[in-house]
Coordinates of N, CA and C and ligand atoms in Angstrom, one line a residue:
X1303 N -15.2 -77.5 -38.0 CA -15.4 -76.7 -36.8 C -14.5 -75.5 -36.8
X1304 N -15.1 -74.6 -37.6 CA -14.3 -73.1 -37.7 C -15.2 -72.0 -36.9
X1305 N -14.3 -71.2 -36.2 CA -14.9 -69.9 -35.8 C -14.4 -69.4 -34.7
X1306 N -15.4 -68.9 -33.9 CA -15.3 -68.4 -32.4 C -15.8 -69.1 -31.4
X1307 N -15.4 -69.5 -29.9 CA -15.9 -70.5 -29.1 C -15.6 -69.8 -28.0
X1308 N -16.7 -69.9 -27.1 CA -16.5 -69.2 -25.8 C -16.4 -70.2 -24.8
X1309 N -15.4 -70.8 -24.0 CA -15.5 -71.3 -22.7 C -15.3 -70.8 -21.4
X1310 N -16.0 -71.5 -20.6 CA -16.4 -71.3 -19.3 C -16.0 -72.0 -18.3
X1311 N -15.5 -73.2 -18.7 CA -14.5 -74.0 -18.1 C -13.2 -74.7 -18.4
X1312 N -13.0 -75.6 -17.9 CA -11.4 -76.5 -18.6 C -12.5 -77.6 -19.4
X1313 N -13.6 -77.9 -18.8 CA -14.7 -79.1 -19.0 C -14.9 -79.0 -20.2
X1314 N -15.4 -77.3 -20.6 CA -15.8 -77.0 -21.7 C -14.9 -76.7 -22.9
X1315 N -13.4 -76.5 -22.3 CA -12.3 -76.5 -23.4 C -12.0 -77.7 -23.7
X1316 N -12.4 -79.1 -22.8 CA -11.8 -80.1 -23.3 C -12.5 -81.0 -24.2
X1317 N -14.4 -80.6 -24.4 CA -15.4 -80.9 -25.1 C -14.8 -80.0 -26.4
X1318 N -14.4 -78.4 -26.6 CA -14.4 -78.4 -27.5 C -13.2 -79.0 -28.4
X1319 N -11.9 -79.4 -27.7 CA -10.7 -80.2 -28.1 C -11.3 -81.1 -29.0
X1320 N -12.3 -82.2 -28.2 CA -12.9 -83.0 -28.7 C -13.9 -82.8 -29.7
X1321 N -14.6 -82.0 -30.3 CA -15.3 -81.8 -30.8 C -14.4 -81.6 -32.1
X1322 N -13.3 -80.6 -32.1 CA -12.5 -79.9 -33.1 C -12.0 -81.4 -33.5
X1323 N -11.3 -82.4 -33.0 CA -10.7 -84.1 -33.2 C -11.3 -84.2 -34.2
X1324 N -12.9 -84.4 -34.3 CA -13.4 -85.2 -35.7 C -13.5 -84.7 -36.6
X1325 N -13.2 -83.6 -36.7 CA -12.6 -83.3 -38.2 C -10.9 -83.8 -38.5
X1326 N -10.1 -84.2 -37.7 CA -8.8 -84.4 -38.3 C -8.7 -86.5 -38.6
X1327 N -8.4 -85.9 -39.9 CA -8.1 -87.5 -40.7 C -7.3 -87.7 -40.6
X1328 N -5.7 -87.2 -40.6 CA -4.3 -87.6 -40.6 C -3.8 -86.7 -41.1
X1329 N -2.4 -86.0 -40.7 CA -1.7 -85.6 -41.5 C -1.1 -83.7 -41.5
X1330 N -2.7 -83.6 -40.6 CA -2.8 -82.2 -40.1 C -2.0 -81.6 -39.4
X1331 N -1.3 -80.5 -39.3 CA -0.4 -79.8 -38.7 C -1.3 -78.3 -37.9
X1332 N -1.6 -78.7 -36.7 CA -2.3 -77.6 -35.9 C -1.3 -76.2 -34.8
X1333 N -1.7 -75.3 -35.4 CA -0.9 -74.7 -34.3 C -1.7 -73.9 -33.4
X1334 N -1.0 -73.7 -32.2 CA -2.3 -73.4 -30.7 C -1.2 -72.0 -31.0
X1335 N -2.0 -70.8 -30.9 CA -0.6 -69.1 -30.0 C -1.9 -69.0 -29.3
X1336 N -1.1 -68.3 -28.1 CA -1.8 -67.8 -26.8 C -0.8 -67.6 -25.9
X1337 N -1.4 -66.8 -24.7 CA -0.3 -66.2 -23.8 C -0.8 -67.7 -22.7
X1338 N 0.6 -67.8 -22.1 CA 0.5 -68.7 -21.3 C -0.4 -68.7 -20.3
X1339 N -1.0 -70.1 -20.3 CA -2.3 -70.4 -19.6 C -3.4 -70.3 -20.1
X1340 N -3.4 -69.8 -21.5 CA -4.9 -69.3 -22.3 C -5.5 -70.4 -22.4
X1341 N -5.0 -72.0 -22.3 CA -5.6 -73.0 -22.5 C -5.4 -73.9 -23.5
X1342 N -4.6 -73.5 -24.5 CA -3.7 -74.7 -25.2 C -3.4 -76.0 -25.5
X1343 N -2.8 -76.4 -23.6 CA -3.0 -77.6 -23.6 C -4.4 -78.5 -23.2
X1344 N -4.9 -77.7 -22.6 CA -6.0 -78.5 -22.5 C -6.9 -78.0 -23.5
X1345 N -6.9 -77.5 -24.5 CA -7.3 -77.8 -25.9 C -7.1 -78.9 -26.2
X1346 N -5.7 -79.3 -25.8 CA -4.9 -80.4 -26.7 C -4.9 -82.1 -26.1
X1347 N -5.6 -81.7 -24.8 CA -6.1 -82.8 -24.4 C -7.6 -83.2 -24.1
X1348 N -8.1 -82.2 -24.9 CA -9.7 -82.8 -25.3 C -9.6 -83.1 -26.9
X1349 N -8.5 -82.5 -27.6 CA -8.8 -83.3 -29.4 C -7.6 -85.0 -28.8
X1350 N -7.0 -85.3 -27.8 CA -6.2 -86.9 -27.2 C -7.7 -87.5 -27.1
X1351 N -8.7 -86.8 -26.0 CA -9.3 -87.9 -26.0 C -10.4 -87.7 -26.7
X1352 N -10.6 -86.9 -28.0 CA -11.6 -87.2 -28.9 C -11.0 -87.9 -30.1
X1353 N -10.0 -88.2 -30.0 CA -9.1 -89.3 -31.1 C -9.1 -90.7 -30.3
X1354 N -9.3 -90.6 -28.7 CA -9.5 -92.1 -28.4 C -7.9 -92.5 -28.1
X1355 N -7.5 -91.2 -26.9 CA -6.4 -91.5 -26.4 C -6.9 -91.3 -25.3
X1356 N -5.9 -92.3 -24.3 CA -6.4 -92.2 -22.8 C -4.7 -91.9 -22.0
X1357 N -4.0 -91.6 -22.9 CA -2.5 -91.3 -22.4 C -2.4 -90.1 -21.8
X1358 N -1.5 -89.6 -20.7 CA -1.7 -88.4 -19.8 C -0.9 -87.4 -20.4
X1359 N -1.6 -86.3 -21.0 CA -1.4 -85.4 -21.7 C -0.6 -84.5 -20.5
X1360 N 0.5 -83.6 -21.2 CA 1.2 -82.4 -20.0 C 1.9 -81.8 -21.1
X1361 N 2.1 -80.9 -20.4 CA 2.8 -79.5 -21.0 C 4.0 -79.8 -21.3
X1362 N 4.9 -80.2 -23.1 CA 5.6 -80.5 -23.4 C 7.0 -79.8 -23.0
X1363 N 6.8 -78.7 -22.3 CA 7.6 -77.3 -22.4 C 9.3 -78.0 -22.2
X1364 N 9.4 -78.6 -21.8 CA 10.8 -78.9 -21.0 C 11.5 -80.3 -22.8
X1365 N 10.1 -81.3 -22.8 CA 10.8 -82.5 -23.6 C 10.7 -82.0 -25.2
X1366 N 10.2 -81.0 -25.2 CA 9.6 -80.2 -26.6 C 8.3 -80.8 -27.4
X1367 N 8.8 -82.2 -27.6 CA 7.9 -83.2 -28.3 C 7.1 -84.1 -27.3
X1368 N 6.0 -84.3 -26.9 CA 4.9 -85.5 -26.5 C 4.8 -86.6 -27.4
X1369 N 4.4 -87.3 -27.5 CA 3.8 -88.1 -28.0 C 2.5 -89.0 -27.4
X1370 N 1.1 -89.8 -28.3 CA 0.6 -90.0 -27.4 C -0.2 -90.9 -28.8
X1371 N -0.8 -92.2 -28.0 CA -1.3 -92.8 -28.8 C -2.8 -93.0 -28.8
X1372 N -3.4 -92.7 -29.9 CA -5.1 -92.4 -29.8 C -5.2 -93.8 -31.0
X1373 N -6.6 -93.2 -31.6 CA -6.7 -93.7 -32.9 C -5.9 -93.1 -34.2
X1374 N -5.1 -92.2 -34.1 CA -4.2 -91.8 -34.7 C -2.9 -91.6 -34.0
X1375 N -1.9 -91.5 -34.1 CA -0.5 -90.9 -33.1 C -0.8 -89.1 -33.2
X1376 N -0.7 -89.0 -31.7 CA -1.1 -87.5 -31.7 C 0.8 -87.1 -31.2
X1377 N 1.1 -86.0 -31.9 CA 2.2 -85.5 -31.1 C 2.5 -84.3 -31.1
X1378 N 2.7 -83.6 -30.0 CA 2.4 -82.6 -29.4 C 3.9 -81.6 -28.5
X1379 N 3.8 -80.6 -29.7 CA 5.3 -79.8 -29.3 C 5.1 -78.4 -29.1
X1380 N 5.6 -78.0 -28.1 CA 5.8 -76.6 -27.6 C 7.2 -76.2 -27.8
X1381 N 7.1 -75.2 -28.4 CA 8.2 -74.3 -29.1 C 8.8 -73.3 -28.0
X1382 N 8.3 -73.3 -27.1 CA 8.7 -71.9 -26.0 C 10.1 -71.8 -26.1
X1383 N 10.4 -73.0 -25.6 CA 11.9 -73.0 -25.0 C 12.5 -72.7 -26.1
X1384 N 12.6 -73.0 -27.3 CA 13.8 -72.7 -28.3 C 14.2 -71.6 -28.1
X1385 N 15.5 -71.9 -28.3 CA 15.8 -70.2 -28.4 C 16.1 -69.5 -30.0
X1386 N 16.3 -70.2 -30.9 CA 16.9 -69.8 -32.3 C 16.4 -70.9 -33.2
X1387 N 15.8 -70.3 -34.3 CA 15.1 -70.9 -35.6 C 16.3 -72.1 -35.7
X1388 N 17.8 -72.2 -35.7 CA 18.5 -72.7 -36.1 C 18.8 -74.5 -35.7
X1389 N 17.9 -74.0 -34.4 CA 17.8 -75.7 -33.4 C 16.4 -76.2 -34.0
X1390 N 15.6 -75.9 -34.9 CA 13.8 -76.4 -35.7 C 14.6 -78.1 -36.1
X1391 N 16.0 -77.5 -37.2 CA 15.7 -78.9 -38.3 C 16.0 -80.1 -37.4
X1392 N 16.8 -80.0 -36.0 CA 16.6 -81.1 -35.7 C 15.7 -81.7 -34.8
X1393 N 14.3 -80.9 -34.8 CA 13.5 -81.1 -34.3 C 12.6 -82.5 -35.2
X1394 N 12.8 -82.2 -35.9 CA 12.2 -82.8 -37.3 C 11.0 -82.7 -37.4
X1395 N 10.4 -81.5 -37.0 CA 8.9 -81.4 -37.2 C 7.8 -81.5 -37.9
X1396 N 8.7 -81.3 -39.1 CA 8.1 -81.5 -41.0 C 8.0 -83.2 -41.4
X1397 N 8.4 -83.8 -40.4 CA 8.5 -85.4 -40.6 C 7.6 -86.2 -40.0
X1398 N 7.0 -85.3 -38.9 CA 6.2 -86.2 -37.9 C 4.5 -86.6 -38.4
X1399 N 3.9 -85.3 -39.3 CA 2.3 -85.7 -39.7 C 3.0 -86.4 -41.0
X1400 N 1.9 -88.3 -40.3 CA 1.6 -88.7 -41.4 C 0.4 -89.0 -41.6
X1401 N 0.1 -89.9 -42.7 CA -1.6 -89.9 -42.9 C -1.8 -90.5 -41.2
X1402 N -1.7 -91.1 -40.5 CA -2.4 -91.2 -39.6 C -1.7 -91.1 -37.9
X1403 N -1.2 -89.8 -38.6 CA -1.0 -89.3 -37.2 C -0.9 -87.4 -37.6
X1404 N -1.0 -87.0 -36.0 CA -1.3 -85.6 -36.3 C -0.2 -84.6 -35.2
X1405 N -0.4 -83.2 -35.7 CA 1.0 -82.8 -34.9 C 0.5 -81.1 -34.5
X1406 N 0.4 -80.9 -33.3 CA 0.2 -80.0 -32.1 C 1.3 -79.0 -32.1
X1407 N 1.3 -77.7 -32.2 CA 2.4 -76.9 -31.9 C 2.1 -75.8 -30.9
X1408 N 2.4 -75.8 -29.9 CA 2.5 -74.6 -28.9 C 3.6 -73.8 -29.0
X1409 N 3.1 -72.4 -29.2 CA 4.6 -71.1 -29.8 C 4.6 -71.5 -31.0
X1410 N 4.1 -71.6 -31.9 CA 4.5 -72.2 -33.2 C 5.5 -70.7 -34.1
X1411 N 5.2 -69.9 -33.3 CA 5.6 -68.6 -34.6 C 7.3 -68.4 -34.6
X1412 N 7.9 -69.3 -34.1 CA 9.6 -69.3 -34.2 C 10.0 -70.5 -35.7
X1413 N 8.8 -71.5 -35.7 CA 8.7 -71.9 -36.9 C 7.9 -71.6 -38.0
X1414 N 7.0 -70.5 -38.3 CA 6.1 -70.3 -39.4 C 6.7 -70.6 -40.5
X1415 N 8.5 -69.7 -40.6 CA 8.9 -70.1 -41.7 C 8.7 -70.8 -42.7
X1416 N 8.9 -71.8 -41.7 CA 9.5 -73.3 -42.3 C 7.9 -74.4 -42.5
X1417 N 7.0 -74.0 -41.2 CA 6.2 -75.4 -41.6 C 4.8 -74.6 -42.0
X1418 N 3.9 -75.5 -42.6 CA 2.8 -75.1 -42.8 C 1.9 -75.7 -42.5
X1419 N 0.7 -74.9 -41.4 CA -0.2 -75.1 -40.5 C -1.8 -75.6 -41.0
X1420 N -2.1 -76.4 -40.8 CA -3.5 -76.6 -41.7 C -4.7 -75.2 -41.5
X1421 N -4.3 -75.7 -39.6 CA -5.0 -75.3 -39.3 C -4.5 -74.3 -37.5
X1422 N -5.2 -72.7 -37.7 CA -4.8 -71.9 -36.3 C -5.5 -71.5 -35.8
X1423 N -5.2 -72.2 -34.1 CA -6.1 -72.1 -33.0 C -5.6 -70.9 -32.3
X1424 N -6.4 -69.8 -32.3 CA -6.2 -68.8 -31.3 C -6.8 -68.7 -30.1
X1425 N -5.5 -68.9 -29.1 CA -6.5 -69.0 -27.6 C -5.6 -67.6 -26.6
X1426 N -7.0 -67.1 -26.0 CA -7.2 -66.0 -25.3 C -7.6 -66.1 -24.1
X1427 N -7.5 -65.7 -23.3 CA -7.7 -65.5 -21.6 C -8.8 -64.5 -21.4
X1428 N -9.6 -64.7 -21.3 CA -10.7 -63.3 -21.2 C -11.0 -63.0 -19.9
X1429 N -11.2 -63.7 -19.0 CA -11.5 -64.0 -17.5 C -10.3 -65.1 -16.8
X1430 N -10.9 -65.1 -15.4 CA -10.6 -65.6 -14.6 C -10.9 -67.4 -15.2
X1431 N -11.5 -67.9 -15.7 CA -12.4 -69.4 -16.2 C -12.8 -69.1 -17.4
X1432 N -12.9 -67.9 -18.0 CA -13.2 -68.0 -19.4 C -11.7 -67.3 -20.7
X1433 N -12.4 -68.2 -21.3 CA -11.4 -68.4 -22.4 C -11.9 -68.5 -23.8
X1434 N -11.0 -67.8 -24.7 CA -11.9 -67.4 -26.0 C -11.0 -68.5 -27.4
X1435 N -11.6 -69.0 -27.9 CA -11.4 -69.9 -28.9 C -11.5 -69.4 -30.2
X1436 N -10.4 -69.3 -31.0 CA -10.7 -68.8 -32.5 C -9.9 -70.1 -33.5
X1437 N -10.4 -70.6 -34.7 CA -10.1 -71.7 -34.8 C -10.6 -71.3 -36.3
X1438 N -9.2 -71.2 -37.5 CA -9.5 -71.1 -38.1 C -8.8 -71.9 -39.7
X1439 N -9.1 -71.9 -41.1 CA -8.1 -72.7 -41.6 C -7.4 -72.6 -42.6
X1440 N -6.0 -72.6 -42.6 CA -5.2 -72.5 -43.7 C -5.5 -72.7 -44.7
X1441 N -5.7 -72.1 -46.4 CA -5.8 -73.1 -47.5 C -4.6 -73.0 -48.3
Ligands
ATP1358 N1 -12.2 -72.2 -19.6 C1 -10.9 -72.8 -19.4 N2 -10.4 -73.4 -20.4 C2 -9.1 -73.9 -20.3 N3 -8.4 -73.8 -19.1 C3 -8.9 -73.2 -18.1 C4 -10.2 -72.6 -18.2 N4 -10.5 -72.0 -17.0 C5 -9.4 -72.1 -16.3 N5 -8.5 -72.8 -16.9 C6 -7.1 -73.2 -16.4 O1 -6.2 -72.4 -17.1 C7 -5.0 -73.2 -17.3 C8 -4.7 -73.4 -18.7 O2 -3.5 -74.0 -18.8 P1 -2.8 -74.6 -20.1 O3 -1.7 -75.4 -19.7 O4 -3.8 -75.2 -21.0 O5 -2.3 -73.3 -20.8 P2 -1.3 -73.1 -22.1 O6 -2.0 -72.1 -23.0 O7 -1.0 -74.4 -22.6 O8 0.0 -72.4 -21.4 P3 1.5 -72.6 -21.8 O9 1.9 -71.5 -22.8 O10 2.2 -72.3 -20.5 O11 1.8 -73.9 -22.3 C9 -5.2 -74.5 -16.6 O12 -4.7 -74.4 -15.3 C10 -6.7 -74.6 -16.5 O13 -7.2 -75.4 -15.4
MG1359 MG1 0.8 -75.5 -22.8

């Protein structure tokens, strides 16, 4: 599920969350950029419950790291708050995809350095309810 995706609701971002889910096997390292509110997290909580998590998804902003258990371990980190590349290694971010679990990054671009993304979700604010999805993938 690569391309461009137009939504019209949160309903419809959280179908495509889900839809984008079945393509990830394990291991995958996703990163969401967008200006705040583009929809990110509720990207991130339509691929929870298209992995067959029913845990209550929120905006990691404050704990950095979520965690959440599906049919895979989903874990889910927003980078905002950091302030300096230098606080990454003990995030341990490069540790967390394993085969069967998968890892979420909101702000990711304070780490590009260091990690490498399977796969990048660009999300955009076009409207008031609509929201533009670009979803594309690393080789
Ligand atoms: N089509 C849509 N898709 C997704 N969210 C929408 C849509 N229309 C309105 N919204 C609203 O926009 C907001 C998106 O918030 P969300 O937390 O997902 O943003 P975010 O990109 O994660 O922001 P942040 O950078 O602050 O973490 C929600 O309040 C949601 O209800
Ligand atoms: Mg968010």
């Amino acid at each position: 599920m690569l391309g461009t995706y137009i939504s019209e609701s949160e309903k419809e971002t959280l179908a495509l969350g889900e839809s984008f889910a079945a393509q990830l096997h394990g291991g995958e390292i996703v990163a969401l950029r967008g200006e705040l509110g583009s929809g990110k997290t509720v990207f991130v909580k339509g691929v929870c419950r298209g992995l067959g998590s029913t845990d209550v998804v929120s905006s990691p902003t404050f704990v950095l790291i979520n965690e959440y258990n599906g049919n895979r371990k989903i874990y889910h980190a927003d980078l905002y708050r950091l302030e300096t590349e230098a606080q990454l290694p003990a995030l341990g971010l490069e540790e967390l995809p394993s085969p069967d679990a998968v890892l979420f990054i909101e702000w990711p671009d304070i780490a590009s350095k260091t990690l490498r993304y399977r796969f990048l979700v660009q999300c955009e604010q076009t409207g008031n309810m609509t929201r533009k999805f670009h979803i594309e993938e690393r080789k």
